[in-house]
Coordinates of C-alpha atoms and ligand atoms in Angstrom, one line a residue:
M1 CA 78.6 -24.3 -221.1
L2 CA 78.3 -21.1 -219.2
R3 CA 75.2 -22.3 -217.4
K4 CA 77.2 -25.3 -216.4
L5 CA 80.0 -23.2 -215.2
L6 CA 77.8 -21.0 -213.1
Q7 CA 75.8 -23.9 -211.7
P8 CA 78.1 -24.9 -209.0
C9 CA 79.0 -21.3 -208.4
R10 CA 75.4 -20.3 -207.6
K11 CA 75.3 -23.0 -205.0
K12 CA 78.6 -22.2 -203.5
G13 CA 78.1 -18.5 -203.8
S14 CA 75.8 -18.5 -200.8
D15 CA 78.6 -20.0 -198.8
I16 CA 80.4 -16.8 -198.8
Y17 CA 79.0 -15.7 -195.5
H18 CA 80.3 -18.8 -193.8
H19 CA 83.8 -17.5 -194.4
I20 CA 83.0 -14.4 -192.4
P21 CA 83.9 -14.9 -188.7
Q22 CA 81.6 -13.7 -185.9
L23 CA 80.4 -10.3 -186.7
S24 CA 81.5 -8.3 -183.7
N25 CA 81.6 -4.6 -183.5
S26 CA 85.3 -4.7 -183.8
N27 CA 85.4 -6.7 -187.1
Y28 CA 82.5 -4.9 -188.6
H29 CA 84.7 -2.8 -190.7
L30 CA 86.6 -5.7 -192.1
F31 CA 83.4 -7.4 -192.9
S32 CA 81.9 -4.5 -194.7
S33 CA 85.0 -3.6 -196.6
T34 CA 85.4 -7.2 -197.7
L35 CA 81.9 -7.2 -198.9
R36 CA 82.5 -4.0 -200.8
Q37 CA 85.5 -5.5 -202.4
L38 CA 83.6 -8.7 -203.4
F39 CA 80.9 -6.7 -205.0
S40 CA 83.0 -4.2 -206.8
P41 CA 84.8 -4.8 -210.1
P42 CA 86.4 -7.0 -211.1
F43 CA 84.3 -9.1 -208.8
Q44 CA 80.8 -8.1 -209.8
T45 CA 79.4 -10.9 -207.7
P46 CA 80.6 -13.0 -204.8
C47 CA 79.8 -15.9 -207.1
S48 CA 82.7 -15.1 -209.4
V49 CA 85.2 -15.6 -206.6
F50 CA 84.0 -19.1 -205.9
Q51 CA 83.6 -19.6 -209.5
S52 CA 87.3 -18.9 -209.9
G53 CA 88.5 -20.9 -207.0
L54 CA 86.2 -23.9 -207.3
V55 CA 85.1 -24.2 -210.9
C56 CA 88.6 -24.2 -212.2
M57 CA 89.3 -27.3 -210.2
T58 CA 86.1 -29.1 -211.0
L59 CA 85.6 -28.5 -214.7
E60 CA 85.2 -31.8 -216.4
K61 CA 85.0 -31.1 -220.1
K62 CA 88.2 -29.4 -221.2
N63 CA 87.3 -28.0 -224.6
M64 CA 89.1 -24.8 -225.9
A65 CA 86.4 -22.3 -224.8
G66 CA 86.3 -23.9 -221.4
R67 CA 90.1 -23.7 -221.1
I68 CA 90.2 -20.0 -221.9
L69 CA 87.4 -19.2 -219.5
L70 CA 89.1 -21.4 -216.9
L71 CA 92.3 -19.4 -217.3
L72 CA 90.5 -16.1 -216.9
L73 CA 88.7 -17.3 -213.9
C74 CA 91.8 -18.6 -212.2
M75 CA 93.5 -15.2 -212.8
N76 CA 90.5 -13.7 -211.2
A77 CA 90.9 -15.8 -208.2
V78 CA 94.6 -15.1 -207.8
S79 CA 94.0 -11.4 -208.2
F80 CA 91.3 -11.6 -205.5
I81 CA 93.7 -13.2 -203.1
V82 CA 96.3 -10.6 -203.8
N83 CA 93.9 -7.7 -203.5
A84 CA 91.8 -8.9 -200.6
V85 CA 94.6 -9.5 -198.0
P86 CA 95.2 -7.3 -196.2
Q87 CA 92.3 -5.0 -196.6
T88 CA 93.4 -1.4 -196.7
C89 CA 92.1 2.1 -197.1
P90 CA 88.4 2.0 -198.1
A91 CA 87.5 4.1 -201.1
D92 CA 88.5 7.5 -202.1
L93 CA 89.4 9.1 -198.9
G94 CA 92.7 10.5 -199.8
G95 CA 93.6 9.4 -196.3
K96 CA 97.0 8.1 -195.3
C97 CA 97.1 4.4 -194.5
A98 CA 99.9 2.4 -192.9
E99 CA 100.4 -1.1 -191.6
D100 CA 101.6 0.4 -188.3
D101 CA 99.9 2.8 -186.0
D102 CA 101.9 5.8 -187.3
W103 CA 99.9 8.7 -188.7
E104 CA 101.6 11.8 -190.1
G105 CA 100.4 15.0 -188.5
E106 CA 97.1 15.7 -186.9
F107 CA 94.0 13.5 -187.2
F108 CA 91.8 16.6 -187.1
P109 CA 93.8 19.2 -189.1
G110 CA 92.2 22.6 -189.2
I111 CA 90.2 22.0 -186.1
P112 CA 91.6 24.2 -183.3
K113 CA 91.3 23.7 -179.6
I114 CA 87.6 24.5 -178.9
K115 CA 87.2 27.7 -176.9
Y116 CA 84.4 29.5 -175.1
E117 CA 83.4 32.5 -177.2
G118 CA 80.1 33.5 -175.5
T119 CA 76.5 33.6 -176.8
S120 CA 77.2 36.2 -179.6
S121 CA 79.6 33.8 -181.3
K122 CA 78.5 32.3 -184.6
N123 CA 81.5 30.0 -184.8
P124 CA 80.3 26.4 -184.9
L125 CA 83.6 25.3 -183.5
A126 CA 83.3 27.3 -180.3
Y127 CA 81.4 27.0 -177.0
K128 CA 78.6 29.6 -176.5
W129 CA 77.4 28.5 -173.1
Y130 CA 80.0 26.1 -171.7
N131 CA 82.7 28.1 -170.0
A132 CA 84.7 25.4 -168.1
E133 CA 86.2 27.6 -165.4
E134 CA 83.2 29.8 -164.7
E135 CA 81.6 29.3 -161.4
I136 CA 77.9 28.5 -161.1
L137 CA 76.4 28.1 -157.6
G138 CA 79.9 27.9 -156.1
K139 CA 81.3 25.2 -158.4
K140 CA 83.1 25.4 -161.8
M141 CA 81.0 24.4 -164.8
K142 CA 83.5 21.7 -165.6
D143 CA 83.0 20.2 -162.1
W144 CA 79.3 20.2 -162.4
L145 CA 79.4 18.6 -165.8
R146 CA 82.4 16.3 -165.9
F147 CA 82.0 15.6 -169.6
S148 CA 83.2 12.3 -171.2
V149 CA 83.5 11.1 -174.8
A150 CA 82.1 7.6 -175.6
F151 CA 84.7 5.8 -177.6
W152 CA 82.2 3.4 -179.2
H153 CA 80.0 6.0 -180.8
T154 CA 82.7 8.5 -181.7
F155 CA 85.4 6.1 -182.9
R156 CA 83.6 2.9 -183.8
G157 CA 80.3 4.2 -185.0
T158 CA 80.0 3.6 -188.8
G159 CA 76.5 4.9 -189.6
A160 CA 75.4 1.3 -190.5
D161 CA 71.9 0.5 -189.6
P162 CA 69.7 -2.7 -190.1
F163 CA 68.9 -1.4 -193.6
G164 CA 72.1 0.1 -194.8
A165 CA 75.9 -0.1 -195.0
P166 CA 78.3 2.2 -193.2
T167 CA 78.3 5.8 -194.3
K168 CA 81.3 7.1 -192.3
Y169 CA 84.8 6.4 -193.4
W170 CA 87.1 8.4 -191.2
P171 CA 90.4 9.2 -192.9
W172 CA 92.4 7.4 -190.3
E173 CA 90.5 4.1 -190.7
D174 CA 92.2 1.5 -193.0
G175 CA 89.4 -1.0 -193.0
T176 CA 91.2 -3.5 -190.7
N177 CA 90.6 -4.6 -187.2
S178 CA 94.3 -4.8 -186.4
I179 CA 96.1 -3.9 -183.2
A180 CA 97.8 -1.2 -185.3
M181 CA 94.5 0.2 -186.3
A182 CA 93.3 0.1 -182.7
K183 CA 96.3 2.1 -181.6
R184 CA 96.0 4.7 -184.3
R185 CA 92.3 5.1 -183.4
M186 CA 93.3 5.6 -179.8
R187 CA 95.7 8.4 -180.8
A188 CA 92.8 10.0 -182.7
N189 CA 90.6 9.6 -179.6
F190 CA 93.1 11.6 -177.4
E191 CA 93.6 14.3 -180.0
F192 CA 89.8 14.6 -180.1
I193 CA 89.5 14.8 -176.3
N194 CA 92.3 17.3 -176.0
K195 CA 90.9 19.6 -178.7
L196 CA 87.4 19.4 -177.1
G197 CA 88.9 20.2 -173.8
V198 CA 87.3 17.5 -171.8
D199 CA 89.1 15.3 -169.2
R200 CA 87.2 12.0 -169.5
W201 CA 86.4 9.1 -171.8
C202 CA 84.4 5.9 -171.6
F203 CA 85.0 2.5 -173.3
H204 CA 84.0 -1.1 -173.7
D205 CA 86.8 -3.6 -173.8
R206 CA 86.0 -4.7 -177.3
D207 CA 85.7 -1.2 -178.7
I208 CA 89.2 -0.3 -178.0
A209 CA 91.0 -3.6 -178.9
P210 CA 90.2 -6.5 -181.2
D211 CA 88.7 -9.6 -179.7
G212 CA 90.7 -12.8 -179.8
K213 CA 90.2 -16.4 -180.7
T214 CA 90.7 -17.2 -177.0
L215 CA 90.2 -15.2 -173.8
E216 CA 94.0 -15.1 -173.4
E217 CA 94.4 -13.6 -176.9
A218 CA 91.7 -11.1 -176.3
N219 CA 93.3 -10.1 -173.0
A220 CA 96.7 -9.7 -174.6
N221 CA 95.2 -7.5 -177.3
L222 CA 93.5 -5.4 -174.7
D223 CA 96.7 -5.0 -172.6
E224 CA 98.6 -3.8 -175.6
V225 CA 96.1 -1.1 -176.5
V226 CA 95.5 -0.1 -172.9
A227 CA 99.2 0.4 -172.4
L228 CA 99.1 3.0 -175.1
A229 CA 96.0 4.6 -173.7
K230 CA 97.6 5.0 -170.4
E231 CA 100.6 6.8 -172.0
L232 CA 98.3 9.1 -174.0
Q233 CA 96.1 9.9 -171.1
G234 CA 98.9 11.9 -169.4
D235 CA 98.2 13.3 -165.9
K236 CA 94.9 14.8 -166.7
I237 CA 92.6 12.5 -168.7
R238 CA 91.0 9.5 -167.1
P239 CA 88.2 7.1 -167.9
L240 CA 84.9 8.3 -166.4
W241 CA 84.0 4.6 -166.7
G242 CA 85.0 1.4 -168.4
T243 CA 82.8 -1.7 -169.1
A244 CA 82.8 -5.1 -170.7
Q245 CA 80.9 -5.7 -173.9
L246 CA 78.8 -8.7 -173.1
F247 CA 76.2 -8.5 -175.9
M248 CA 77.9 -8.5 -179.4
H249 CA 79.4 -12.0 -179.5
P250 CA 77.0 -14.9 -180.3
R251 CA 78.1 -16.6 -177.1
Y252 CA 76.1 -14.0 -175.3
M253 CA 72.9 -14.5 -177.2
H254 CA 71.1 -15.7 -174.0
G255 CA 72.8 -13.0 -171.9
G256 CA 76.0 -13.0 -169.9
A257 CA 75.3 -13.3 -166.2
T258 CA 71.7 -14.4 -166.9
S259 CA 72.7 -16.9 -169.6
S260 CA 71.2 -20.4 -169.3
E261 CA 74.8 -21.7 -170.0
V262 CA 77.2 -21.9 -167.1
G263 CA 80.1 -21.7 -169.5
V264 CA 78.9 -18.3 -170.7
Y265 CA 78.4 -17.1 -167.1
A266 CA 82.1 -18.0 -166.5
Y267 CA 83.3 -16.3 -169.7
A268 CA 81.3 -13.2 -168.8
A269 CA 82.8 -13.1 -165.4
A270 CA 86.3 -13.5 -166.8
Q271 CA 85.6 -10.6 -169.2
V272 CA 84.3 -8.3 -166.5
K273 CA 87.3 -9.2 -164.3
K274 CA 89.7 -8.1 -167.0
A275 CA 87.7 -5.0 -167.9
M276 CA 87.7 -4.0 -164.2
E277 CA 91.4 -4.5 -164.0
V278 CA 92.1 -2.3 -167.0
T279 CA 89.6 0.4 -165.8
H280 CA 91.5 0.4 -162.5
Y281 CA 94.9 0.5 -164.2
L282 CA 93.8 3.5 -166.3
G283 CA 92.6 5.3 -163.2
G284 CA 88.9 5.0 -164.0
E285 CA 86.5 6.6 -161.6
N286 CA 83.5 4.2 -162.2
Y287 CA 82.7 0.9 -163.7
V288 CA 79.4 0.3 -165.6
F289 CA 77.2 -2.7 -165.9
W290 CA 74.7 -2.3 -168.7
G291 CA 72.7 -5.5 -169.0
G292 CA 73.0 -5.7 -172.8
R293 CA 71.2 -9.1 -173.1
E294 CA 70.4 -9.6 -169.4
G295 CA 66.7 -10.2 -169.9
Y296 CA 64.4 -12.5 -171.9
Q297 CA 62.6 -12.9 -175.2
S298 CA 59.8 -15.1 -173.8
L299 CA 58.8 -16.1 -170.3
L300 CA 57.7 -19.5 -171.5
N301 CA 61.3 -20.7 -171.8
T302 CA 62.8 -18.6 -169.0
D303 CA 63.3 -19.2 -165.3
M304 CA 63.2 -15.5 -164.3
E305 CA 63.8 -16.1 -160.6
R306 CA 66.9 -18.2 -161.3
E307 CA 68.3 -15.7 -163.8
L308 CA 67.8 -12.8 -161.4
D309 CA 69.5 -14.8 -158.7
H310 CA 72.4 -15.5 -161.0
L311 CA 72.7 -11.8 -161.9
A312 CA 72.8 -10.9 -158.2
R313 CA 75.6 -13.6 -157.6
F314 CA 77.5 -12.1 -160.5
L315 CA 77.3 -8.6 -159.1
E316 CA 78.3 -9.8 -155.7
A317 CA 81.4 -11.4 -157.2
A318 CA 82.2 -8.1 -159.0
V319 CA 81.9 -6.2 -155.7
A320 CA 84.3 -8.8 -154.0
Y321 CA 86.8 -8.5 -156.9
K322 CA 86.7 -4.7 -156.9
K323 CA 87.7 -4.8 -153.2
K324 CA 90.3 -7.4 -153.8
I325 CA 92.1 -5.3 -156.4
G326 CA 91.7 -2.0 -154.5
F327 CA 89.5 -0.4 -157.1
N328 CA 87.7 2.5 -155.4
G329 CA 85.5 3.5 -158.3
T330 CA 81.7 3.4 -158.1
L331 CA 80.0 0.4 -159.6
L332 CA 77.1 1.6 -161.7
I333 CA 74.1 -0.2 -163.2
E334 CA 72.6 1.3 -166.3
P335 CA 68.8 0.7 -166.6
K336 CA 67.2 0.1 -170.0
P337 CA 63.7 -1.4 -170.6
Q338 CA 64.1 -3.1 -173.9
E339 CA 66.5 -3.5 -176.8
P340 CA 68.1 -5.8 -177.6
T341 CA 65.9 -8.1 -175.5
K342 CA 62.2 -7.8 -175.3
H343 CA 62.4 -7.3 -171.6
Q344 CA 65.6 -6.2 -169.8
Y345 CA 65.8 -6.9 -166.1
D346 CA 67.2 -3.5 -165.2
W347 CA 64.0 -1.9 -166.7
D348 CA 64.2 1.5 -165.1
A349 CA 65.6 3.2 -161.9
A350 CA 62.8 2.0 -159.7
T351 CA 63.0 -1.7 -160.9
T352 CA 66.8 -1.6 -160.5
A353 CA 66.6 -0.1 -157.0
N354 CA 64.2 -2.8 -156.0
F355 CA 66.6 -5.5 -157.4
L356 CA 69.5 -4.0 -155.4
R357 CA 67.4 -3.8 -152.3
K358 CA 66.2 -7.4 -152.6
Y359 CA 69.7 -8.8 -152.9
G360 CA 71.3 -6.5 -150.2
L361 CA 73.4 -4.7 -152.8
L362 CA 72.1 -1.1 -152.2
G363 CA 75.3 0.2 -150.6
E364 CA 77.5 -1.2 -153.4
F365 CA 76.0 0.2 -156.5
K366 CA 74.6 3.4 -157.9
L367 CA 72.8 4.0 -161.2
N368 CA 73.9 5.4 -164.5
I369 CA 70.7 6.9 -165.9
E370 CA 70.6 7.3 -169.7
C371 CA 68.0 9.7 -170.9
N372 CA 67.0 7.8 -174.0
H373 CA 66.6 4.6 -171.9
A374 CA 64.4 6.5 -169.4
T375 CA 62.1 7.7 -172.2
L376 CA 62.0 4.1 -173.7
S377 CA 60.7 3.0 -170.3
G378 CA 57.8 5.5 -170.5
H379 CA 59.4 8.0 -168.2
S380 CA 61.0 11.4 -168.7
C381 CA 64.7 11.5 -168.1
H382 CA 63.9 13.9 -165.2
H383 CA 61.7 11.2 -163.7
D384 CA 64.3 8.6 -163.7
L385 CA 67.0 11.0 -162.4
E386 CA 64.7 12.0 -159.5
T387 CA 63.9 8.3 -158.8
A388 CA 67.6 7.6 -158.6
R389 CA 68.3 10.7 -156.6
I390 CA 65.7 10.2 -153.9
N391 CA 66.9 6.7 -153.4
G392 CA 70.5 7.9 -153.0
L393 CA 71.4 6.1 -156.2
L394 CA 72.2 8.9 -158.8
G395 CA 75.8 8.1 -159.8
N396 CA 76.2 9.1 -163.5
I397 CA 74.3 10.2 -166.6
D398 CA 74.6 8.8 -170.1
A399 CA 73.8 12.1 -171.8
N400 CA 71.6 11.6 -174.9
T401 CA 68.1 11.9 -176.0
G402 CA 65.5 10.1 -178.1
D403 CA 63.3 11.3 -180.8
P404 CA 59.8 12.1 -179.7
Q405 CA 58.3 10.3 -182.8
I406 CA 60.5 7.3 -182.6
G407 CA 60.2 4.4 -180.2
W408 CA 63.7 3.1 -180.0
D409 CA 67.1 4.0 -178.8
T410 CA 68.3 6.7 -181.2
D411 CA 71.1 7.9 -179.0
Q412 CA 71.0 11.5 -180.2
F413 CA 73.0 14.4 -178.7
M414 CA 70.7 16.4 -176.4
T415 CA 69.5 19.7 -177.9
D416 CA 66.3 20.4 -175.9
I417 CA 67.0 23.2 -173.5
G418 CA 64.0 22.4 -171.4
E419 CA 65.0 18.8 -171.0
A420 CA 68.6 19.8 -170.1
T421 CA 67.3 22.3 -167.5
M422 CA 65.3 19.6 -165.8
V423 CA 68.3 17.2 -165.9
M424 CA 70.4 19.9 -164.3
L425 CA 67.8 20.6 -161.6
S426 CA 68.2 17.0 -160.5
V427 CA 72.0 17.2 -160.7
I428 CA 72.1 20.3 -158.6
R429 CA 69.8 18.8 -156.0
N430 CA 72.1 15.8 -156.0
G431 CA 75.0 18.1 -155.1
G432 CA 76.7 17.1 -158.5
L433 CA 77.5 13.7 -159.8
A434 CA 81.2 13.2 -158.9
P435 CA 82.8 10.7 -159.1
G436 CA 80.2 10.3 -161.9
G437 CA 79.7 12.7 -164.8
F438 CA 78.0 13.1 -168.1
N439 CA 79.0 10.6 -170.7
F440 CA 78.0 11.4 -174.3
D441 CA 76.5 8.0 -175.1
A442 CA 75.3 9.7 -178.3
K443 CA 76.1 9.3 -182.0
L444 CA 76.0 11.3 -185.2
R445 CA 73.1 10.7 -187.4
R446 CA 73.8 8.3 -190.2
E447 CA 73.7 11.1 -192.7
S448 CA 76.3 13.2 -190.9
T449 CA 79.5 12.2 -192.5
D450 CA 82.1 15.0 -192.0
V451 CA 84.9 14.6 -189.4
E452 CA 83.9 18.1 -188.3
D453 CA 80.5 16.8 -187.4
L454 CA 82.0 14.8 -184.5
F455 CA 83.1 18.1 -183.0
I456 CA 79.9 20.0 -183.7
A457 CA 77.8 17.3 -182.1
H458 CA 79.8 17.3 -178.9
I459 CA 80.0 21.1 -178.7
S460 CA 76.2 21.3 -179.2
G461 CA 75.6 18.6 -176.6
M462 CA 77.9 20.3 -174.1
D463 CA 76.4 23.7 -174.7
T464 CA 72.9 22.3 -174.2
L465 CA 73.8 20.9 -170.8
A466 CA 75.8 24.0 -169.9
R467 CA 72.7 26.1 -170.8
G468 CA 70.6 23.8 -168.7
L469 CA 73.0 24.3 -165.8
R470 CA 72.7 28.1 -166.1
N471 CA 68.9 27.9 -166.3
A472 CA 68.6 25.5 -163.4
A473 CA 70.9 27.8 -161.3
K474 CA 68.7 30.7 -162.2
L475 CA 65.6 28.9 -161.1
I476 CA 67.2 27.9 -157.8
E477 CA 68.5 31.4 -157.1
D478 CA 65.2 33.0 -158.0
G479 CA 63.5 30.6 -155.6
S480 CA 59.9 31.0 -156.7
L481 CA 59.6 27.4 -158.1
V482 CA 61.0 26.0 -154.9
E483 CA 58.7 28.3 -152.9
L484 CA 55.7 27.1 -155.0
V485 CA 56.5 23.5 -154.1
R486 CA 57.2 24.3 -150.5
K487 CA 53.9 26.1 -150.1
R488 CA 52.0 23.2 -151.7
Y489 CA 53.0 20.9 -148.9
S490 CA 53.0 23.5 -146.1
S491 CA 50.1 21.8 -144.3
F492 CA 52.6 19.1 -143.4
D493 CA 54.8 21.8 -141.7
T494 CA 52.2 21.9 -138.9
E495 CA 52.6 20.0 -135.6
I496 CA 50.3 17.2 -136.8
G497 CA 52.0 17.0 -140.2
A498 CA 55.3 16.7 -138.5
E499 CA 54.0 13.8 -136.4
I500 CA 52.7 12.1 -139.5
E501 CA 56.1 12.5 -141.2
A502 CA 57.8 11.1 -138.1
G503 CA 55.6 8.0 -138.3
K504 CA 53.9 8.9 -135.0
A505 CA 50.3 9.2 -136.2
D506 CA 48.2 6.1 -136.1
F507 CA 44.8 5.6 -137.8
E508 CA 42.7 6.2 -134.6
M509 CA 44.3 9.5 -134.1
L510 CA 43.9 10.6 -137.7
E511 CA 40.2 9.5 -137.6
K512 CA 39.7 11.7 -134.6
L513 CA 41.3 14.7 -136.4
A514 CA 39.3 14.1 -139.6
K515 CA 36.0 14.3 -137.6
E516 CA 37.2 17.4 -135.8
W517 CA 38.4 19.2 -138.9
G518 CA 35.4 18.3 -141.2
E519 CA 35.7 18.5 -145.0
P520 CA 39.3 19.5 -145.8
K521 CA 40.1 22.5 -148.0
V522 CA 42.0 21.5 -151.1
A523 CA 44.3 24.1 -152.7
S524 CA 45.2 24.5 -156.4
A525 CA 48.3 22.6 -157.6
K526 CA 49.4 25.7 -159.6
Q527 CA 50.8 23.6 -162.5
E528 CA 50.5 26.4 -165.1
L529 CA 52.2 28.8 -162.7
A530 CA 55.0 26.3 -162.2
E531 CA 55.4 25.9 -166.0
M532 CA 55.4 29.7 -166.4
I533 CA 58.2 30.1 -163.9
F534 CA 60.2 27.3 -165.5
Q535 CA 59.8 28.7 -169.0
S536 CA 60.9 32.1 -167.8
A537 CA 64.3 30.7 -167.0
L538 CA 65.0 29.2 -170.4
Ligands
LIG1 C1 73.3 0.8 -174.9 C2 74.1 1.6 -174.0 C3 75.5 1.2 -173.8 C4 76.0 1.3 -172.4 C5 77.3 0.7 -172.1 O1 72.0 1.2 -175.1 O2 73.7 2.6 -173.5 O3 76.3 1.9 -174.6 O4 76.0 2.6 -172.0 O5 77.4 -0.6 -172.4
LIG2 CO1 74.5 4.0 -172.2

């Protein structure tokens, strides 16, 4: 009897996942909390739910035992429906949940406005190196660094990874992907930003507002949340950049601008159009294109030339639209070599610069260099920053770092003072980043689950870069590293060297000189001395 009851259930039980809509970033919470509910008592298995709903209708033999079981199962089903909709407050948080966006009191009670206390401070909730108003090389620290909080990591990061469920349940989250929840989250975002004392934030359209069944619905959702963000920003806070999320939804599985489907190209264009509009409306200073799935998994089924042409057309249309709506922000392309695709077209700074050059887009775009992406492409962050800088393309930095033993995008907060010092050398040589800045495209480790950790991570990342700034300034003021490099190339400071650099030396002339001079003297590169000078500044 029981076997018979469970038979159809086992078959149907696997259907459970078909009831879950597209798993986007925004409905991830709903998905995971629904699963939690299904697997927790009184629903030990997803099976029992279907059992309840389906078996009670299909049972053929109505003996007494069957009827009792049937009754129990049907009660089970009713109670599931009552309990499951709407999904509220996940487990044991003691947090306050509401169906509207109200939230009593502070989101981060007990966390004060973060202040600079200097290097002797042991307070984890204070800056030891970042002193916003202090001048370094004639510019305030806050103007060199122009820090920004990334909404997706800080407010949508759950700690989930391909092997495990979410680990972070912030008290203000109620497990829904409602507009009310999006608004409450936005309020938390601005309290966080204000307490941290930064002036900027970055977002994807789909992080901040729920997607919709249609583009119109998604746009309306976005408008509603953006209106609140505009109010909460006040006079001081602005987006460092906004962007469209063109990689989570299954429609983008072949890419957005490089999809083989013209309908997807159009949908992506419409999404970027709207994301540019809201970034402009919020006073955003830049707009980012990260080619989430603009790449390929196999060249055998890919027309790379056509896809790259499409990408260029897409970006040209973005430039035209930016001008049409009077958006003066910089358009930024963010290189990344792999992940999620096997090969991303914007591999690194050099590849992206060549793409822009080929399609005549050099004057219209700059680059957003992300340190962990640079290391994934086999470079140091410093290398990609310098490549961007010497091509006049350094526009923004996604401040994070990878793990030296891990070959993927771990998006960690930067803590290496040496790396930060090299990063800041590039930034100083660039004359700063404005209107770009440093966006913390970085997340807490999966195992860091306290609300306080969100602050500690940002404070540590900000202090690391502030310390890098101080060190880089020390190196520049000291001058010996600059002098070492200058001396190394001083043979080109001669009359002949100047002619070569001016493009006036042809091969015949150089051959004559080579014969005249004989075997050239070759000086030491002084690498260890350069490293010694660098280390002395840390
Ligand atoms: C992904 C990444 C993105 C972009 C914005 O690796 O860095 O968060 O910065 O889409
Ligand atoms: Co990034």
